[in-house]
Coordinates of C-alpha atoms and ligand atoms in Angstrom, one line a residue:
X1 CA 0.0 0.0 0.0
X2 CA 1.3 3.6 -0.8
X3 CA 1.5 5.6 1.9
X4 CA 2.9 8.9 2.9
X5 CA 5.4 9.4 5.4
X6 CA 6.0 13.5 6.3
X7 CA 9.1 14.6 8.1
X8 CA 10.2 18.2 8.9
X9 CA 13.5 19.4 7.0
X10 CA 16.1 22.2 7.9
X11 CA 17.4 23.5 4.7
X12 CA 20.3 26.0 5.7
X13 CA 20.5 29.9 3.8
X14 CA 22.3 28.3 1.0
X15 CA 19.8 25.1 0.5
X16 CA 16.5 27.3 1.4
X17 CA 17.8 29.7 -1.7
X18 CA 18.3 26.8 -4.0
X19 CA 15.0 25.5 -3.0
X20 CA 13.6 29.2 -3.9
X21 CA 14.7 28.9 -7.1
X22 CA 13.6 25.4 -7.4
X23 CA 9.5 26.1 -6.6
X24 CA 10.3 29.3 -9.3
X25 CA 11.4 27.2 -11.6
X26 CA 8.3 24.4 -11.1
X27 CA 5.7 27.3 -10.8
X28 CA 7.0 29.0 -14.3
X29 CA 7.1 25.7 -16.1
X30 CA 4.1 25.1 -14.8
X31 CA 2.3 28.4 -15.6
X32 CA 4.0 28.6 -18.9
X33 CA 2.0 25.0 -20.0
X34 CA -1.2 26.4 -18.8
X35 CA -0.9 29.2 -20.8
X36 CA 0.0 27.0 -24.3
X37 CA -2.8 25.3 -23.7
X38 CA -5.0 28.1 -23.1
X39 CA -4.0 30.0 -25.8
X40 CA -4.2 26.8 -28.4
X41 CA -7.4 26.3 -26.6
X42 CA -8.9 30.1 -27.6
X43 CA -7.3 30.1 -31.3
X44 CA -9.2 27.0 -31.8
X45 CA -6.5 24.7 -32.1
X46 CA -6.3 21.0 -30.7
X47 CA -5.5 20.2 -27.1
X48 CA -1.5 20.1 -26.7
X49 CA -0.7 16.7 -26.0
X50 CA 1.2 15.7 -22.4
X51 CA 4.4 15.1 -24.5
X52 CA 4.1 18.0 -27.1
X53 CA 3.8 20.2 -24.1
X54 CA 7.0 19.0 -22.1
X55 CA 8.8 19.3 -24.9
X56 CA 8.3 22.8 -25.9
X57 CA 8.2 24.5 -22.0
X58 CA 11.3 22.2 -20.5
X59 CA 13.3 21.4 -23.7
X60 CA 13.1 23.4 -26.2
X61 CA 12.7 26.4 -23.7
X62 CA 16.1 25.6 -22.4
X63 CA 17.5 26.8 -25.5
X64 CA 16.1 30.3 -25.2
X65 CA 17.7 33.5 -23.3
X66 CA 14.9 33.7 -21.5
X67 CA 14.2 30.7 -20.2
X68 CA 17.4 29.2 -19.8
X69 CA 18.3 29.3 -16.0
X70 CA 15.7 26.3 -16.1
X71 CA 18.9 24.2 -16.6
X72 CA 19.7 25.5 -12.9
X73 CA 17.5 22.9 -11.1
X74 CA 16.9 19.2 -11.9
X75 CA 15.1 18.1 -14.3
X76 CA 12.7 15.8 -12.6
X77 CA 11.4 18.9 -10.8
X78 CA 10.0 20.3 -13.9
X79 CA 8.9 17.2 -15.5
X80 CA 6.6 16.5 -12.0
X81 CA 5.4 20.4 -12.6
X82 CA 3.9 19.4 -16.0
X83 CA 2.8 16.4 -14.7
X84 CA 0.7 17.6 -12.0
X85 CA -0.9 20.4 -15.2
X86 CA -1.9 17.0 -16.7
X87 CA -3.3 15.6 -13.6
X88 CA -5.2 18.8 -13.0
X89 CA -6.5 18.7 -16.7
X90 CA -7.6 15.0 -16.7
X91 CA -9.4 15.9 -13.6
X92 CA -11.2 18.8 -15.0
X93 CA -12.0 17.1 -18.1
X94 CA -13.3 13.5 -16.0
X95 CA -15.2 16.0 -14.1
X96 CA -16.7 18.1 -16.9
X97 CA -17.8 14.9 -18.5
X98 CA -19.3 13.2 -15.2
X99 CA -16.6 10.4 -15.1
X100 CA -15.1 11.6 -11.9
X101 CA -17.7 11.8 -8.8
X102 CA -17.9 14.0 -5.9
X103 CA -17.8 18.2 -6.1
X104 CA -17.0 19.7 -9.3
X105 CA -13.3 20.5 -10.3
X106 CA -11.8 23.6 -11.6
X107 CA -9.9 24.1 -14.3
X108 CA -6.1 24.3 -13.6
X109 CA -4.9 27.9 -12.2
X110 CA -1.8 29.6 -12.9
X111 CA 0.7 29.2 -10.0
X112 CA 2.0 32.5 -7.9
X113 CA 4.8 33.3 -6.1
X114 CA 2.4 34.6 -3.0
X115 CA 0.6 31.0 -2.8
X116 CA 0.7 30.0 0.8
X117 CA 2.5 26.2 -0.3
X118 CA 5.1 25.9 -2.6
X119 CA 5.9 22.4 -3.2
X120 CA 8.7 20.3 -5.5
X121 CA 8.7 16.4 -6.3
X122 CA 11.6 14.4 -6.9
X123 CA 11.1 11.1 -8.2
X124 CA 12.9 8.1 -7.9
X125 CA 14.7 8.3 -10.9
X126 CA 15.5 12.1 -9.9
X127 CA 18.4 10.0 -7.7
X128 CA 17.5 11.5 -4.1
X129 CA 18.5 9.4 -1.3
X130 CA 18.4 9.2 2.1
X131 CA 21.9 9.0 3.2
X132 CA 23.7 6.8 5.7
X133 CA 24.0 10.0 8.4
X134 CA 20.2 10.2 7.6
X135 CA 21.2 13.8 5.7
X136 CA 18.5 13.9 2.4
X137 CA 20.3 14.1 -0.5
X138 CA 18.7 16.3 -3.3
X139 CA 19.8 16.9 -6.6
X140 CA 21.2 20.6 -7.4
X141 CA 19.6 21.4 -3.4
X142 CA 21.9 19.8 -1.1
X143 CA 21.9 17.8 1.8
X144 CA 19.0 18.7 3.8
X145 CA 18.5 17.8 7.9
X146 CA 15.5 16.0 8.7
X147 CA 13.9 15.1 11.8
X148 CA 13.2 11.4 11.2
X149 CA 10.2 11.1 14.2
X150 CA 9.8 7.8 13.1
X151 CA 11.7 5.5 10.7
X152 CA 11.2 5.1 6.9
X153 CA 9.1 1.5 6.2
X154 CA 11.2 0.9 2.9
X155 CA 12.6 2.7 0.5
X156 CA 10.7 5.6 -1.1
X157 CA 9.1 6.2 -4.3
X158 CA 9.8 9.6 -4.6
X159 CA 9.8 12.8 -1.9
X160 CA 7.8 16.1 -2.0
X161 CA 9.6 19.5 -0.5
X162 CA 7.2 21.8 0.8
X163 CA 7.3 25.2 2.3
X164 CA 4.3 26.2 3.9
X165 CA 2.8 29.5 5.2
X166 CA 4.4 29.5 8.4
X167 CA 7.7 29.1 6.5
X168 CA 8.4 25.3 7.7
X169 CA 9.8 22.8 5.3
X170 CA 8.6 19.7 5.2
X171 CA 9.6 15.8 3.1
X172 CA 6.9 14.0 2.2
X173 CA 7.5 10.6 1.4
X174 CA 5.5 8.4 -0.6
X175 CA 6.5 4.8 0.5
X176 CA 5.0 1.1 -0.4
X177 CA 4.2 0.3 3.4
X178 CA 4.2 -3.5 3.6
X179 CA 0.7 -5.2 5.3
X180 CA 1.1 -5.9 8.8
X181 CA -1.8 -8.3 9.9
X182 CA -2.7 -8.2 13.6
X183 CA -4.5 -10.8 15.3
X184 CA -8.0 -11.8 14.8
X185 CA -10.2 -9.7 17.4
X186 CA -13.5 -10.8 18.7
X187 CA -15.4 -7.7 18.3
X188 CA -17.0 -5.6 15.8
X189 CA -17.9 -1.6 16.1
X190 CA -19.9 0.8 13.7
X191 CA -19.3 4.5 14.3
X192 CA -21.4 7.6 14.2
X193 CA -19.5 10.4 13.6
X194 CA -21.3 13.5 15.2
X195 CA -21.6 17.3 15.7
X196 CA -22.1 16.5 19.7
X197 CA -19.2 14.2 20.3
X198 CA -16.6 13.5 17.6
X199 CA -17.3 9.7 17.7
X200 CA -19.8 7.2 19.1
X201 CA -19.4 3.8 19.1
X202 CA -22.2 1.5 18.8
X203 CA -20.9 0.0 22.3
X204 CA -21.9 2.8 23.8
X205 CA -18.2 4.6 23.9
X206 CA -18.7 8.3 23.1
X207 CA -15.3 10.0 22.1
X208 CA -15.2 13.8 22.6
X209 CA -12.8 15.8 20.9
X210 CA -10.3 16.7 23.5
X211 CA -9.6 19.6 25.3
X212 CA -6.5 20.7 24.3
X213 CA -8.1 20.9 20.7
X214 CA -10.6 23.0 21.6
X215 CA -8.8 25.3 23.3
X216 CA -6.2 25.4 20.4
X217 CA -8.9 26.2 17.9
X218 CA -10.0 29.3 20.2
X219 CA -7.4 30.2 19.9
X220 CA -6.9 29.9 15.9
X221 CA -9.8 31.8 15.7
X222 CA -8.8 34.9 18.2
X223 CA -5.7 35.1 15.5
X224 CA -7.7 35.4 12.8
X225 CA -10.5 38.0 14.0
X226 CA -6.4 39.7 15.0
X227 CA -5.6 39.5 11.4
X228 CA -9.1 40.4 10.0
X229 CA -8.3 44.1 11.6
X230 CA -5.1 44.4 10.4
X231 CA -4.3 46.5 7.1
X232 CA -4.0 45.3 4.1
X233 CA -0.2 45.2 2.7
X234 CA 1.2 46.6 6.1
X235 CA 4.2 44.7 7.9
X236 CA 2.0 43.9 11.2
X237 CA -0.2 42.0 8.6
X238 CA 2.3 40.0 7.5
X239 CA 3.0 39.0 11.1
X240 CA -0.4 38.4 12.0
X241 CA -0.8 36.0 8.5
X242 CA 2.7 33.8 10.5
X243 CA 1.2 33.9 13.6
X244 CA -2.3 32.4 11.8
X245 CA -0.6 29.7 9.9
X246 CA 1.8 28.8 12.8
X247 CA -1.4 28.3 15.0
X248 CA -3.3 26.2 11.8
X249 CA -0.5 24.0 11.3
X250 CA -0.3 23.3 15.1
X251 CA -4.2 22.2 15.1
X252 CA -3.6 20.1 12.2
X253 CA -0.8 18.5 13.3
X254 CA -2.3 18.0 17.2
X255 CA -5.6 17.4 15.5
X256 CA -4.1 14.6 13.2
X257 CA -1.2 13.0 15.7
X258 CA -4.7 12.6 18.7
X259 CA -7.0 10.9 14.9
X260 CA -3.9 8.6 14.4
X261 CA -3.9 6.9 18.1
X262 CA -7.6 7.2 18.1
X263 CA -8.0 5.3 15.1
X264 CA -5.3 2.7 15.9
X265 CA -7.5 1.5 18.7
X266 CA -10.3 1.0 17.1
X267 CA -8.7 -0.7 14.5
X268 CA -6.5 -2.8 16.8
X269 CA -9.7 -3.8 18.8
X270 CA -12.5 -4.7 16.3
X271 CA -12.3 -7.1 13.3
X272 CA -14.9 -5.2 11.5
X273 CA -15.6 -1.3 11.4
X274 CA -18.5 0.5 10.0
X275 CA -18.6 4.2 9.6
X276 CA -21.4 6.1 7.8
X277 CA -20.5 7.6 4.2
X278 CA -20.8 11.1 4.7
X279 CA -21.1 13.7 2.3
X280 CA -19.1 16.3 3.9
X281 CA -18.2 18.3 1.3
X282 CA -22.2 19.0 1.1
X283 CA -22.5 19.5 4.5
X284 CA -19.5 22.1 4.2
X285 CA -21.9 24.3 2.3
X286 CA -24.8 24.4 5.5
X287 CA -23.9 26.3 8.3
X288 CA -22.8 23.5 10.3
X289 CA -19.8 23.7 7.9
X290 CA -17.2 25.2 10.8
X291 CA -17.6 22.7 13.3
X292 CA -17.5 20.0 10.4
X293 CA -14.2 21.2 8.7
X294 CA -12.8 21.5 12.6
X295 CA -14.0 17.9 13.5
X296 CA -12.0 16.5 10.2
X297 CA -14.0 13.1 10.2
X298 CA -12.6 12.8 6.3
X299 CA -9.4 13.0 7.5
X300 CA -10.0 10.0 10.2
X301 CA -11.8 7.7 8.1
X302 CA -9.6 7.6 5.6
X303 CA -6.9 6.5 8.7
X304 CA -9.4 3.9 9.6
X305 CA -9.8 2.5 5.8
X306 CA -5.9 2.1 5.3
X307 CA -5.2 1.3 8.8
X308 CA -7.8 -1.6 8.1
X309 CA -6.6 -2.6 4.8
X310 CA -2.8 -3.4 6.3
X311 CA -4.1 -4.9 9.4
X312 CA -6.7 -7.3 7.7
X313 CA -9.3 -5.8 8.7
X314 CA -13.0 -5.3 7.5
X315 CA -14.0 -1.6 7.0
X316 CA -17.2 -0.7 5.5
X317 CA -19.3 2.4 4.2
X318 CA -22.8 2.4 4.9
X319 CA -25.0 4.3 2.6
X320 CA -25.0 8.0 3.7
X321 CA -29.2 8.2 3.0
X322 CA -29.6 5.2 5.5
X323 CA -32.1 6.4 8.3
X324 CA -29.6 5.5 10.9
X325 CA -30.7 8.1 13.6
X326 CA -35.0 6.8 13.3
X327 CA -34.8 3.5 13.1
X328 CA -35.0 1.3 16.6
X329 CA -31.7 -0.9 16.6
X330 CA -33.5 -3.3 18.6
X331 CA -37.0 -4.0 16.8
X332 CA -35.9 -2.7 13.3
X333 CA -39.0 -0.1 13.6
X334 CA -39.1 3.2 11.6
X335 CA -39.4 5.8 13.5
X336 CA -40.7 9.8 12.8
X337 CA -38.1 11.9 11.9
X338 CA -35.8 13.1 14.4
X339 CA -34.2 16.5 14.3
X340 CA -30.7 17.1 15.8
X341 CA -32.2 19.0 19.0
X342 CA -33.8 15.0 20.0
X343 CA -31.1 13.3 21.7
X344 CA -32.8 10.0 23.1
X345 CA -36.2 8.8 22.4
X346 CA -38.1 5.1 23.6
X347 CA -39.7 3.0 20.8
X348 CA -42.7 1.5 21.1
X349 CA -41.4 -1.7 21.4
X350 CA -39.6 -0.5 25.1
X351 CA -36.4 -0.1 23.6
X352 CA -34.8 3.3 25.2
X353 CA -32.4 4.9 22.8
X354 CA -29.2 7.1 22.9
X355 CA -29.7 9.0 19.6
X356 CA -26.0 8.7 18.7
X357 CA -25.7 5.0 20.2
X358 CA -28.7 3.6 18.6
X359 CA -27.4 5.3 15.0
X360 CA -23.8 3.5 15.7
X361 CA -25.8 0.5 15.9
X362 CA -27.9 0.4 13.3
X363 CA -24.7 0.8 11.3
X364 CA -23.0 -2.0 12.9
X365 CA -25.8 -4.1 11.5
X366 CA -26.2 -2.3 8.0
X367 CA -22.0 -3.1 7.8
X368 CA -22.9 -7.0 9.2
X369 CA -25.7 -7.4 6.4
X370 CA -23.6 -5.7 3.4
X371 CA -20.8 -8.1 4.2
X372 CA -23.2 -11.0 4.7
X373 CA -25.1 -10.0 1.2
X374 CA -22.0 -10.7 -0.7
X375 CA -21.0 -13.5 1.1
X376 CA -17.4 -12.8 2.5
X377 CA -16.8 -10.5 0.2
X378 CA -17.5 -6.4 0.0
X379 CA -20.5 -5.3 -1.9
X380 CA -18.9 -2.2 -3.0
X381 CA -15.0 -2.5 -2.6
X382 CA -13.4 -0.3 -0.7
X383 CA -11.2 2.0 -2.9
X384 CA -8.1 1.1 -2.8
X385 CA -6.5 3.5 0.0
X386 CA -3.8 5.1 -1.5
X387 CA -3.6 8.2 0.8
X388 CA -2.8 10.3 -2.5
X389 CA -2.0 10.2 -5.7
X390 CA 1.6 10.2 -6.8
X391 CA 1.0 12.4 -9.6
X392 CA -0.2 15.6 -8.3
X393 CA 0.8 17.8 -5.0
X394 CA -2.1 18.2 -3.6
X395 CA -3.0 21.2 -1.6
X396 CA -3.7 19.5 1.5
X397 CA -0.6 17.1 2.3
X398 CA 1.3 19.3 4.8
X399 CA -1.5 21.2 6.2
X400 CA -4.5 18.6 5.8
X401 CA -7.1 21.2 7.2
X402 CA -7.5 22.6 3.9
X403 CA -8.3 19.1 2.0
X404 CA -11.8 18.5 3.6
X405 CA -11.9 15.5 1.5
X406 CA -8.8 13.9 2.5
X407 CA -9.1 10.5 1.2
X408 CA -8.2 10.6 -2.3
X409 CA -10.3 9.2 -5.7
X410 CA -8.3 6.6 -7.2
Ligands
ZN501 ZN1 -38.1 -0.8 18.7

C-alpha cells in the first residue's frame, strides 16, 4: 500500500535559496503550460498533447535566453510540474464529463509566487537518497537535515519539498508500506460520527474531541479575528498572516497525531468497522460547515480504511441516506423523523435509545448485512486507499485542514 510518510526538513541559507529557485522554476514551467494550452485552446486549435507540451516549455525552452536558468534545477522537478498540469487537466476534463464523482473540479490555475504552499517532487529516478548519516540528498539542493520522528518502512518512491505559510519545510515521502496483519479480534464496532461528540461507538463509547483541541482552535480563531483588523499590505499584517498559519499547522498536526492513536485503537480492537458515508463536502456548504471542517471526520476515516486494509481488517461504508438516527436498533421499527435538538427517544417496542448510540448501531448491522449479502466479500469494494496520488501535490498534504476531502479518488 502507498503511503505517505512526512518529516520536517532544515534546509540551511544556502539550500532554502536553491530550493527558492527550485518552486520558481516548477511554478513558471508550470504556468508557462497552462498558458500554451489556453491560448491553443482560444485560437481553436487541438488540445496540446502531455508530450508535445514537455517538450516545448522544458526542452526546447532551455535553448532560449529567457528561459534558460531552467537548466539550474533538476530536471525531474519540472517534468513532475507538468505532470501535475496534466493531472489537473484529466481531472477537470473527468469532471466536466461526469466520469469523476464527488464536487466539481476547476480548471487548472496559474501558480503564484504569493501561494501560501510551494511544493517540489523528486522522483525516484530524480536520484534523491536518504543517506547513511540520515542527511537527504537532493539533486542541485543539497543535503537537507530532517527530523526522522519515526523510521522510513522501505525505500521511497519519490519525496515532496514543501514550504508552507508559516515558512516550515517539510519531506513528504511516498512509501510502499508492507501489510502488517494483527491478530484476529473478537469484536465488531460501527461508528457515528457527530456534531455532539466526535465519535460514538455502537458499544456505547462516546469520544469527545479533546480539550487541548478545543482550546487550540480558540485560539486559531482569536488570531484570525487579530488578522481580520489588520491593514491590508502593512508589515503587522504580515506578522499576523505567520502567527495564523503557525497556529493552523499546530491544530492540524495536534488534531491529526490525537486521529492517528484514536483510530489505531479501534482498529486494533475490532475485526470489522463501519462508519457512515458522509457527504461532507455537502455538509461544508450548510452552516454547520465550521464545526465540520474542525472535526475532520474525512481525514480519520480515511486513517481507519488504510489502517484496516494493512491490518486485515474489514472496513465498510454504509449508505450516507440510511435512516440510521430513526430506526430502533432493537425492533428494526421506523421511527418519525428526528431532528438534531432530540437526543434520546423510547420505541414503542420498550427499547430506550441514545440518539448517537442507537445510530452507531444500526450501522453496525447495515456493515454485518452488506458483508453477509455478498457472502465474504465487500459489496462495494473499498477503494483502494492510497492516501494520495503520486502524480499531483495536492494542496492539503502538509496542512491537511484545507483538504476537507482527505481521502483521495483513485
Ligand atoms: Zn423498537
Amino acid at each position: 500500500m502507498q503511503l505517505r510518510y512526512n518529516y520536517r526538513v532544515y534546509p540551511t541559507p544556502d539550500q532554502q535559496e536553491a530550493l527558492a529557485r527550485a518552486f520558481g522554476c516548477a511554478r513558471v514551467v508550470f504556468n508557462d503550460g497552462l498558458r500554451l494550452r489556453q491560448s491553443a485552446h482560444e485560437g481553436g486549435l487541438a488540445y496540446v498533447s502531455d508530450g508535445e507540451l514537455s517538450k516545448r516549455v522544458i526542452t526546447e525552452a532551455k535553448k532560449t535566453p529567457e528561459r534558460q536558468w531552467l537548466g539550474e534545477v533538476s530536471a525531474v522537478v519540472l517534468q513532475q510540474a507538468i505532470a501535475d498540469l496534466n493531472t489537473a487537466y484529466r481531472n477537470f476534463f473527468s469532471s466536466l464529463s461526469g466520469r469523476r464523482k464527488g464536487r466539481k473540479v476547476a480548471p487548472p490555475r496559474f501558480r503564484s509566487r504569493k501561494d501560501n504552499r510551494q511544493a517540489i517532487r523528486f522522483t525516484a529516478n530524480a536520484r534523491f537518497k536518504v543517506l547513511d548519516n540520515g542527511r537527504l540528498r537532493l539533486p542541485k539542493i543539497g543535503d537537507l537535515a530532517v527530523r526522522w520522528s519515526r523510521p522510513l518502512p522501505a525505500e521511497p518512491t519519490s519525496v515532496t519539498i514543501i514550504k508552507d505559510a508559516a515558512g516550515r519545510y517539510f519531506a513528504s515521502f511516498v512509501v510502499a508500506a508492507p501489510d502488517q496483519p494483527l491478530p484476529p479480534a473478537a469484536s465488531e464496532v460501527g461508528i457515528d460520527l457527530g456534531l455532539t461528540h466526535f465519535a460514538v461507538l455502537s458499544n456505547g463509547t462516546k469520544i469527545a474531541a479533546p480539550k487541548f483541541l478545543r482550546r487550540a482552535a480558540d485560539k486559531l480563531r482569536r488570531l484570525q479575528q487579530d488578522l481580520s483588523r489588520k491593514q491590508r499590505g502593512s508589515a503587522n499584517r504580515t506578522k499576523a498572516v505567520v502567527k495564523v498559519a503557525k497556529a493552523h499547522a499546530r491544530v492540524a498536526y495536534t488534531r491529526r497525531d490525537w486521529q492517528h492513536k484514536l483510530s489505531t485503537t479501534i482498529i486494533r480492537d475490532n475485526q470489522a468497522v463501519y462508519v457512515e458515508d458522509l457527504c461532507v463536502v455537502g455538509l461544508g456548504r450548510t452552516r454547520l460547515a465550521k464545526s465540520v471542517h474542525d472535526a475532520g471526520w474525512s481525514q480519520f476515516v480515511g486513517m481507519l480504511q488504510y489502517k484496516a486494509a494493512r491490518a486485515g481488517r474489514t472496513f465498510g461504508k454504509i449508505d450516507r441516506f440510511a435512516p440510521t438516527s430513526r430506526t430502533c436498533s432493537a425492533c428494526g421499527r421506523l421511527d418519525g423523523p428526528k431532528p438534531l435538538n432530540v437526543r434520546s427517544w423510547t420505541c414503542p417496542c420498550g427499547a430506550a435509545h441514545d440518539r448517537d448510540i442507537n445510530a452507531a448501531k444500526n450501522i453496525l448491522a447495515a456493515g454485518r448485512a452488506e458483508s453477509l449479502n455478498a457472502c465474504g466479500a465487500q459489496v462495494r469494494p473499498a477503494p483502494l486507499p492510497a492516501p494520495r496520488r503520486e502524480a499531483g501535490i495536492h494542496p492539503g498534504a502538509a496542512c491537511s485542514t484545507r483538504s476537507v476531502e482527505g481521502i483521495s479518488r483513485p
